Amino acid sequence: MSIFKALSDEGRLKIVRDLYSRGEVCSCADLGEMIAEDTTKQNISYHIKILKQAGLVTTRKVGQAKTVAIRKDVVDQYLPGLLSAL
């Protein structure tokens, strides 16, 4: 999936913006609070899957939880200045 298609969704763009400002986030619940309170865990998982396929985020399992972090190097390589503009 292309980076532009992944970032075309407002929810995914909010996730990228918030991950950039907060760093690594621990759960879908934390991400759900970033986007909207009425967002489901399944919806957040889908957004993370799309961002991961585009190479924009990385996930890491810590015990039972999964952490999500933005791949700043990839974003800066393909879209220099995007993260600072968000």
mmCIF file with all atom_site columns, C-alpha atoms in Angstrom:
data_model
loop_
_atom_site.group_PDB
_atom_site.id
_atom_site.type_symbol
_atom_site.label_atom_id
_atom_site.label_alt_id
_atom_site.label_comp_id
_atom_site.label_asym_id
_atom_site.label_entity_id
_atom_site.label_seq_id
_atom_site.pdbx_PDB_ins_code
_atom_site.Cartn_x
_atom_site.Cartn_y
_atom_site.Cartn_z
_atom_site.occupancy
_atom_site.B_iso_or_equiv
_atom_site.pdbx_formal_charge
_atom_site.auth_seq_id
_atom_site.auth_comp_id
_atom_site.auth_asym_id
_atom_site.auth_atom_id
_atom_site.pdbx_PDB_model_num
ATOM 1  C CA . MET A 1 1  ? 0.000   0.000  0.000  1.00 0.00 ? 1  MET A CA 1
ATOM 2  C CA . SER A 1 2  ? 1.283   3.458  -0.785 1.00 0.00 ? 2  SER A CA 1
ATOM 3  C CA . ILE A 1 3  ? 2.139   5.967  1.879  1.00 0.00 ? 3  ILE A CA 1
ATOM 4  C CA . PHE A 1 4  ? -0.225  8.515  0.346  1.00 0.00 ? 4  PHE A CA 1
ATOM 5  C CA . LYS A 1 5  ? -3.148  6.117  0.412  1.00 0.00 ? 5  LYS A CA 1
ATOM 6  C CA . ALA A 1 6  ? -2.400  5.224  4.030  1.00 0.00 ? 6  ALA A CA 1
ATOM 7  C CA . LEU A 1 7  ? -2.329  8.894  4.997  1.00 0.00 ? 7  LEU A CA 1
ATOM 8  C CA . SER A 1 8  ? -5.466  9.770  3.034  1.00 0.00 ? 8  SER A CA 1
ATOM 9  C CA . ASP A 1 9  ? -7.678  8.753  5.953  1.00 0.00 ? 9  ASP A CA 1
ATOM 10 C CA . GLU A 1 10 ? -8.132  11.439 8.620  1.00 0.00 ? 10 GLU A CA 1
ATOM 11 C CA . GLY A 1 11 ? -8.051  8.867  11.441 1.00 0.00 ? 11 GLY A CA 1
ATOM 12 C CA . ARG A 1 12 ? -4.733  7.426  10.291 1.00 0.00 ? 12 ARG A CA 1
ATOM 13 C CA . LEU A 1 13 ? -3.299  10.906 9.858  1.00 0.00 ? 13 LEU A CA 1
ATOM 14 C CA . LYS A 1 14 ? -4.315  11.675 13.458 1.00 0.00 ? 14 LYS A CA 1
ATOM 15 C CA . ILE A 1 15 ? -2.611  8.477  14.611 1.00 0.00 ? 15 ILE A CA 1
ATOM 16 C CA . VAL A 1 16 ? 0.606   9.476  12.833 1.00 0.00 ? 16 VAL A CA 1
ATOM 17 C CA . ARG A 1 17 ? 0.438   12.996 14.281 1.00 0.00 ? 17 ARG A CA 1
ATOM 18 C CA . ASP A 1 18 ? -0.149  11.751 17.805 1.00 0.00 ? 18 ASP A CA 1
ATOM 19 C CA . LEU A 1 19 ? 2.490   9.031  17.608 1.00 0.00 ? 19 LEU A CA 1
ATOM 20 C CA . TYR A 1 20 ? 4.964   11.658 16.460 1.00 0.00 ? 20 TYR A CA 1
ATOM 21 C CA . SER A 1 21 ? 4.191   13.857 19.448 1.00 0.00 ? 21 SER A CA 1
ATOM 22 C CA . ARG A 1 22 ? 3.816   11.081 22.061 1.00 0.00 ? 22 ARG A CA 1
ATOM 23 C CA . GLY A 1 23 ? 6.343   8.526  20.845 1.00 0.00 ? 23 GLY A CA 1
ATOM 24 C CA . GLU A 1 24 ? 5.508   4.882  21.438 1.00 0.00 ? 24 GLU A CA 1
ATOM 25 C CA . VAL A 1 25 ? 1.935   4.093  22.492 1.00 0.00 ? 25 VAL A CA 1
ATOM 26 C CA . CYS A 1 26 ? 0.977   0.958  24.372 1.00 0.00 ? 26 CYS A CA 1
ATOM 27 C CA . SER A 1 27 ? -2.474  -0.050 23.281 1.00 0.00 ? 27 SER A CA 1
ATOM 28 C CA . CYS A 1 28 ? -5.384  0.313  20.937 1.00 0.00 ? 28 CYS A CA 1
ATOM 29 C CA . ALA A 1 29 ? -7.298  1.974  23.771 1.00 0.00 ? 29 ALA A CA 1
ATOM 30 C CA . ASP A 1 30 ? -4.692  4.749  23.948 1.00 0.00 ? 30 ASP A CA 1
ATOM 31 C CA . LEU A 1 31 ? -4.865  5.197  20.186 1.00 0.00 ? 31 LEU A CA 1
ATOM 32 C CA . GLY A 1 32 ? -8.653  5.196  20.289 1.00 0.00 ? 32 GLY A CA 1
ATOM 33 C CA . GLU A 1 33 ? -8.582  8.130  22.684 1.00 0.00 ? 33 GLU A CA 1
ATOM 34 C CA . MET A 1 34 ? -6.378  9.988  20.212 1.00 0.00 ? 34 MET A CA 1
ATOM 35 C CA . ILE A 1 35 ? -8.788  9.599  17.325 1.00 0.00 ? 35 ILE A CA 1
ATOM 36 C CA . ALA A 1 36 ? -12.248 9.625  18.901 1.00 0.00 ? 36 ALA A CA 1
ATOM 37 C CA . GLU A 1 37 ? -13.861 8.137  21.941 1.00 0.00 ? 37 GLU A CA 1
ATOM 38 C CA . ASP A 1 38 ? -16.392 6.192  19.881 1.00 0.00 ? 38 ASP A CA 1
ATOM 39 C CA . THR A 1 39 ? -13.747 4.386  17.811 1.00 0.00 ? 39 THR A CA 1
ATOM 40 C CA . THR A 1 40 ? -13.700 0.617  18.237 1.00 0.00 ? 40 THR A CA 1
ATOM 41 C CA . LYS A 1 41 ? -10.647 -1.518 18.943 1.00 0.00 ? 41 LYS A CA 1
ATOM 42 C CA . GLN A 1 42 ? -11.200 -3.293 15.629 1.00 0.00 ? 42 GLN A CA 1
ATOM 43 C CA . ASN A 1 43 ? -11.193 0.012  13.781 1.00 0.00 ? 43 ASN A CA 1
ATOM 44 C CA . ILE A 1 44 ? -7.925  1.069  15.441 1.00 0.00 ? 44 ILE A CA 1
ATOM 45 C CA . SER A 1 45 ? -6.366  -2.320 14.651 1.00 0.00 ? 45 SER A CA 1
ATOM 46 C CA . TYR A 1 46 ? -7.357  -1.866 11.010 1.00 0.00 ? 46 TYR A CA 1
ATOM 47 C CA . HIS A 1 47 ? -5.781  1.612  10.876 1.00 0.00 ? 47 HIS A CA 1
ATOM 48 C CA . ILE A 1 48 ? -2.572  0.293  12.451 1.00 0.00 ? 48 ILE A CA 1
ATOM 49 C CA . LYS A 1 49 ? -2.499  -2.583 9.954  1.00 0.00 ? 49 LYS A CA 1
ATOM 50 C CA . ILE A 1 50 ? -2.751  -0.130 7.026  1.00 0.00 ? 50 ILE A CA 1
ATOM 51 C CA . LEU A 1 51 ? -0.046  2.135  8.471  1.00 0.00 ? 51 LEU A CA 1
ATOM 52 C CA . LYS A 1 52 ? 2.195   -0.868 9.108  1.00 0.00 ? 52 LYS A CA 1
ATOM 53 C CA . GLN A 1 53 ? 1.722   -2.177 5.550  1.00 0.00 ? 53 GLN A CA 1
ATOM 54 C CA . ALA A 1 54 ? 2.752   1.250  4.262  1.00 0.00 ? 54 ALA A CA 1
ATOM 55 C CA . GLY A 1 55 ? 5.868   1.082  6.455  1.00 0.00 ? 55 GLY A CA 1
ATOM 56 C CA . LEU A 1 56 ? 4.919   4.122  8.529  1.00 0.00 ? 56 LEU A CA 1
ATOM 57 C CA . VAL A 1 57 ? 4.666   2.437  11.933 1.00 0.00 ? 57 VAL A CA 1
ATOM 58 C CA . THR A 1 58 ? 6.188   -0.488 13.714 1.00 0.00 ? 58 THR A CA 1
ATOM 59 C CA . THR A 1 59 ? 4.629   -2.687 16.375 1.00 0.00 ? 59 THR A CA 1
ATOM 60 C CA . ARG A 1 60 ? 6.270   -4.549 19.211 1.00 0.00 ? 60 ARG A CA 1
ATOM 61 C CA . LYS A 1 61 ? 4.744   -7.031 21.628 1.00 0.00 ? 61 LYS A CA 1
ATOM 62 C CA . VAL A 1 62 ? 5.382   -6.339 25.311 1.00 0.00 ? 62 VAL A CA 1
ATOM 63 C CA . GLY A 1 63 ? 3.805   -9.049 27.437 1.00 0.00 ? 63 GLY A CA 1
ATOM 64 C CA . GLN A 1 64 ? 0.113   -9.072 26.582 1.00 0.00 ? 64 GLN A CA 1
ATOM 65 C CA . ALA A 1 65 ? 0.174   -5.568 25.100 1.00 0.00 ? 65 ALA A CA 1
ATOM 66 C CA . LYS A 1 66 ? 1.318   -4.393 21.712 1.00 0.00 ? 66 LYS A CA 1
ATOM 67 C CA . THR A 1 67 ? 3.126   -1.074 21.384 1.00 0.00 ? 67 THR A CA 1
ATOM 68 C CA . VAL A 1 68 ? 2.999   1.077  18.277 1.00 0.00 ? 68 VAL A CA 1
ATOM 69 C CA . ALA A 1 69 ? 5.639   3.606  17.227 1.00 0.00 ? 69 ALA A CA 1
ATOM 70 C CA . ILE A 1 70 ? 6.070   5.795  14.190 1.00 0.00 ? 70 ILE A CA 1
ATOM 71 C CA . ARG A 1 71 ? 8.995   5.102  11.870 1.00 0.00 ? 71 ARG A CA 1
ATOM 72 C CA . LYS A 1 72 ? 10.320  8.650  11.641 1.00 0.00 ? 72 LYS A CA 1
ATOM 73 C CA . ASP A 1 73 ? 13.142  7.636  9.332  1.00 0.00 ? 73 ASP A CA 1
ATOM 74 C CA . VAL A 1 74 ? 10.729  6.262  6.722  1.00 0.00 ? 74 VAL A CA 1
ATOM 75 C CA . VAL A 1 75 ? 8.378   9.233  6.921  1.00 0.00 ? 75 VAL A CA 1
ATOM 76 C CA . ASP A 1 76 ? 11.286  11.681 6.637  1.00 0.00 ? 76 ASP A CA 1
ATOM 77 C CA . GLN A 1 77 ? 12.749  9.732  3.709  1.00 0.00 ? 77 GLN A CA 1
ATOM 78 C CA . TYR A 1 78 ? 9.594   9.809  1.594  1.00 0.00 ? 78 TYR A CA 1
ATOM 79 C CA . LEU A 1 79 ? 7.868   12.916 2.943  1.00 0.00 ? 79 LEU A CA 1
ATOM 80 C CA . PRO A 1 80 ? 10.525  15.251 4.362  1.00 0.00 ? 80 PRO A CA 1
ATOM 81 C CA . GLY A 1 81 ? 9.047   17.905 6.612  1.00 0.00 ? 81 GLY A CA 1
ATOM 82 C CA . LEU A 1 82 ? 5.658   16.197 6.987  1.00 0.00 ? 82 LEU A CA 1
ATOM 83 C CA . LEU A 1 83 ? 6.026   15.344 10.663 1.00 0.00 ? 83 LEU A CA 1
ATOM 84 C CA . SER A 1 84 ? 7.117   18.835 11.641 1.00 0.00 ? 84 SER A CA 1
ATOM 85 C CA . ALA A 1 85 ? 4.210   20.286 9.624  1.00 0.00 ? 85 ALA A CA 1
ATOM 86 C CA . LEU A 1 86 ? 1.663   18.181 11.508 1.00 0.00 ? 86 LEU A CA 1
#
